[in-house]
XYZ file of C-alpha atoms in Angstrom:
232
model
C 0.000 0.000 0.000
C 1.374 3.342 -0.560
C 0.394 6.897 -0.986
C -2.450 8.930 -2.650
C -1.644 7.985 -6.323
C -0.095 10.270 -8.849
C -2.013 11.916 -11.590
C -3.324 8.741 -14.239
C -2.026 6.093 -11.782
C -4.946 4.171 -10.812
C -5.195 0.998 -8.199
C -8.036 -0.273 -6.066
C -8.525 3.224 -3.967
C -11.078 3.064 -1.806
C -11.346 6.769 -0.981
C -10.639 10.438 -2.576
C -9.045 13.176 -0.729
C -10.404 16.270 -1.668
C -10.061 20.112 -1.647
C -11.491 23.189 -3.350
C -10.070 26.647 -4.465
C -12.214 29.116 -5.603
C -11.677 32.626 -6.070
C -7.831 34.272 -5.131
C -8.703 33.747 -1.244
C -6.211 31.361 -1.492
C -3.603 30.413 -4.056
C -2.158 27.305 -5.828
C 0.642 26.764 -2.913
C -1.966 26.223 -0.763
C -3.219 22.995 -2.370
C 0.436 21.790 -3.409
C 1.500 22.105 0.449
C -1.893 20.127 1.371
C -1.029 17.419 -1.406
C 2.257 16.935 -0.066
C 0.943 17.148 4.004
C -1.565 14.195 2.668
C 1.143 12.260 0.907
C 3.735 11.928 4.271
C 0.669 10.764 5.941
C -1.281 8.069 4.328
C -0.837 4.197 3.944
C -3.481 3.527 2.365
C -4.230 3.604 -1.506
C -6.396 6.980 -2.550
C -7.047 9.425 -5.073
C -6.662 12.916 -4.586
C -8.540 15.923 -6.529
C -8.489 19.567 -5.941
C -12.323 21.289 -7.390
C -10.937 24.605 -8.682
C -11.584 27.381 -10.850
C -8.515 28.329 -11.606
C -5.867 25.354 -12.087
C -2.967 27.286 -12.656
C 0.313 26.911 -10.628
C -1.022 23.677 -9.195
C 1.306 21.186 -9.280
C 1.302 18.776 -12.193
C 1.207 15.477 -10.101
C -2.242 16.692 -8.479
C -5.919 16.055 -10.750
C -7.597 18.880 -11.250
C -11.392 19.089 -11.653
C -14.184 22.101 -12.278
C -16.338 22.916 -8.982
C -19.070 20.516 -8.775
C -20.867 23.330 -7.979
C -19.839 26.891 -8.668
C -20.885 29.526 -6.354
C -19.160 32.174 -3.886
C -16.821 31.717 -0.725
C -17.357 27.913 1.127
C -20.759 27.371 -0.900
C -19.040 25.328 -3.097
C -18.791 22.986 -0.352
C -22.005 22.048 -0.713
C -21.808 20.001 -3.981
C -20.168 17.330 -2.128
C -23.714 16.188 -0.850
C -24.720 15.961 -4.682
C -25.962 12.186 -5.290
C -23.162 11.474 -7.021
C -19.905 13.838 -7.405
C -18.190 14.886 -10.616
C -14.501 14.039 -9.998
C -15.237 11.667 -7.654
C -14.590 7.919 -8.603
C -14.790 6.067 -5.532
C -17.476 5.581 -2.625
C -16.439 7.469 -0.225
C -14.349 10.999 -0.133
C -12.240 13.280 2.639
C -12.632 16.867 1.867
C -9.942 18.642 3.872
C -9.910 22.782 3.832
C -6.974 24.190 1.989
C -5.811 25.875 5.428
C -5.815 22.459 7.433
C -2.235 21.526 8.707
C -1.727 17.941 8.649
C -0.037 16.710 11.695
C -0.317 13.085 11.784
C -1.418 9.752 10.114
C -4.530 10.297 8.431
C -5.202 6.486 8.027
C -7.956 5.953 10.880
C -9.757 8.922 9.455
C -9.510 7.375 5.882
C -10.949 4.079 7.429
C -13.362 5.335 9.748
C -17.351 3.506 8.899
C -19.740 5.938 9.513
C -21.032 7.478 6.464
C -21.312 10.913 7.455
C -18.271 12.574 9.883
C -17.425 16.135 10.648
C -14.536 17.228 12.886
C -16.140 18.324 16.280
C -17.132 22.425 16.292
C -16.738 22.761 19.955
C -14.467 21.008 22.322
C -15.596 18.859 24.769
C -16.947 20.401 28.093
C -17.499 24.259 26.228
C -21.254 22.854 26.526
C -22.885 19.856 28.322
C -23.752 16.767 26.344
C -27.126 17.527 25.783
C -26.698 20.941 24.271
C -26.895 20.355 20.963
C -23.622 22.111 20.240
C -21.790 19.345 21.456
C -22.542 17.242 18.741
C -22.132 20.071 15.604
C -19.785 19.330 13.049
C -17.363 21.595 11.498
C -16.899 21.392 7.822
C -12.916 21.706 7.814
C -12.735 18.078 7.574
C -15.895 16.538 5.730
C -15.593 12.487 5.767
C -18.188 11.301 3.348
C -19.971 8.444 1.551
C -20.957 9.799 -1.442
C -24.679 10.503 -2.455
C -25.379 9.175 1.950
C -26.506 12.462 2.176
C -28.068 13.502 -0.744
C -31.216 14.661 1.589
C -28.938 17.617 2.233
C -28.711 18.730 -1.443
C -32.030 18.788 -2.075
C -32.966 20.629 0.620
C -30.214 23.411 -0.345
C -30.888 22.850 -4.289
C -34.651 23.561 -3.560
C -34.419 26.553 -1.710
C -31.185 28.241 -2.695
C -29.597 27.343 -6.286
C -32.535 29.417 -7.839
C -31.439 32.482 -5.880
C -29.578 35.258 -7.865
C -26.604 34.614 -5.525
C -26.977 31.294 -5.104
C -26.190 31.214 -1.650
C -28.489 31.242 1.517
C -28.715 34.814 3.117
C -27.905 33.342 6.166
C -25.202 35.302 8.911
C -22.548 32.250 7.954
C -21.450 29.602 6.441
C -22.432 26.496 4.413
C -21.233 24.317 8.340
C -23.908 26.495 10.083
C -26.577 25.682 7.159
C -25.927 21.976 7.494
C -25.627 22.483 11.735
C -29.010 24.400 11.294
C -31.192 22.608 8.639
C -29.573 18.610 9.684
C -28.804 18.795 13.470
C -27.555 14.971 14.275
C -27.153 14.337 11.278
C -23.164 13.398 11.263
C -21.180 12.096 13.912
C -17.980 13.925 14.870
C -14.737 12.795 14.959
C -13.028 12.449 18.361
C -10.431 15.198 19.190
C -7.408 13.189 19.379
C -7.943 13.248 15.590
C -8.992 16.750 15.215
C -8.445 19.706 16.935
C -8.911 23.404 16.622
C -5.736 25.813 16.809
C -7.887 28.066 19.246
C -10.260 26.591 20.458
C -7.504 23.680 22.066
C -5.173 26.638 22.606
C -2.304 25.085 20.495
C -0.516 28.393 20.649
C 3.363 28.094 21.434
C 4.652 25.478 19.514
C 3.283 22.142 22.177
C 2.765 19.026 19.827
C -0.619 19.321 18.900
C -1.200 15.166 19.211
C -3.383 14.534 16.681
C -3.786 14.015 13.145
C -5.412 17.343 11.578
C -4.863 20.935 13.219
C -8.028 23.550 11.394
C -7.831 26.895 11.852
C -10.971 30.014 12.709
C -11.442 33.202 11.554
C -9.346 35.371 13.461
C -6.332 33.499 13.088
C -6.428 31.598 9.922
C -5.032 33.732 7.604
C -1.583 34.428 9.853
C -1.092 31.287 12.140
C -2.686 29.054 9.512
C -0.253 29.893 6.961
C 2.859 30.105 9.270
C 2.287 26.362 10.258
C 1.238 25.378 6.844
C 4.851 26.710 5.884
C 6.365 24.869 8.750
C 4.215 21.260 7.676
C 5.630 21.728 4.495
């Protein structure tokens, strides 16, 4: 078993690693550095495709594919619920934001059965168990079994696509639509496979022990890039 494949190599992969770039929020090093985080940290045959509109500068080794759906800022995200995905050849896909730093084997995640996973919004003991933020997901890391959730596109498709915008008019973002519209819908994977950079204050350089680091708002666009350079 080896590494996500190279571009036209094909074996018996189980699962596709995915990304999207839309718009010049961030560029093509972004999804090169993410492609090379994934390949020290997999064992186990899978494809890897980055949904763009704009291909250029990303690495030749990495497939390329249009959005399979085109619309602004992380609403793109939401064609991954489509009943079946263009680009997407096996059964089940990891969608992994561009400013994710990968810290450690990604193979449980890869292998993990539940059809539907989200890393875990809040960390454990912000709220009690039964507040229902315990149990949102966070759409940094998206584990998915493709067309399992189709219920989720339609919904979206029925009352948003036909909008001017195409996207909700709604304070956020496509994880707060899902959160909002499909509470318990996913499970969440534990935090010794995902944590957040501030939310698990991660701040001065402590091993982060776990196998994806995501990044919010306020710090995402320095911190996040700093230890993207550093995963590199």
């Amino acid at each position: 078993m080896g590494p996500c494949l190279p571009l036209g190599v094909r074996m018996n992969e189980s699962i596709t690693i995915c990304c999207l770039k839309w718009g010049d929020r961030y560029g093509a090093e972004y999804v090169n550095i993410l492609y090379a985080m994934v390949q020290r940290n997999v064992s186990v045959p899978c494809d890897f495709v980055c949904f763009t509109d704009d291909p250029k500068w990303v690495d030749a080794k990495i497939r390329t594919e249009p959005m399979p759906y085109v619309a602004p800022r992380w609403w793109g995200k939401m064609g991954l619920y489509l009943p079946k995905v263009p680009g997407i050849n096996t059964e089940r896909l990891l969608f992994l934001d561009l400013d994710v730093c990968i810290t450690g084997s990604l193979d449980e995640m890869l292998r993990w059965p539940d059809p539907f996973v989200m890393a875990k919004d809040w960390p454990s003991g912000i709220y009690p168990p039964t507040d229902i933020r315990d149990r949102q997901g966070n759409s940094s890391v998206v584990l998915l079994k493709v067309g399992a959730m189709e219920k989720i596109w339609r919904e979206y498709h029925s009352n948003y696509v036909a909008n001017v915008s195409g996207s909700p008019r709604v304070t956020h973002g496509d994880q707060e639509w899902v959160n909002g519209h499909f509470p318990d819908s996913m499970t969440v994977f534990p935090e010794r496979l995902v944590k957040s950079y501030k939310l698990h204050n991660l701040a001065g350089g402590s091993d982060p022990d776990c196998s994806v680091v995501m990044f919010h708002r306020s710090e995402e666009r320095r911190v996040g890039k700093e230890c993207i350079a550093v995963c590199r």
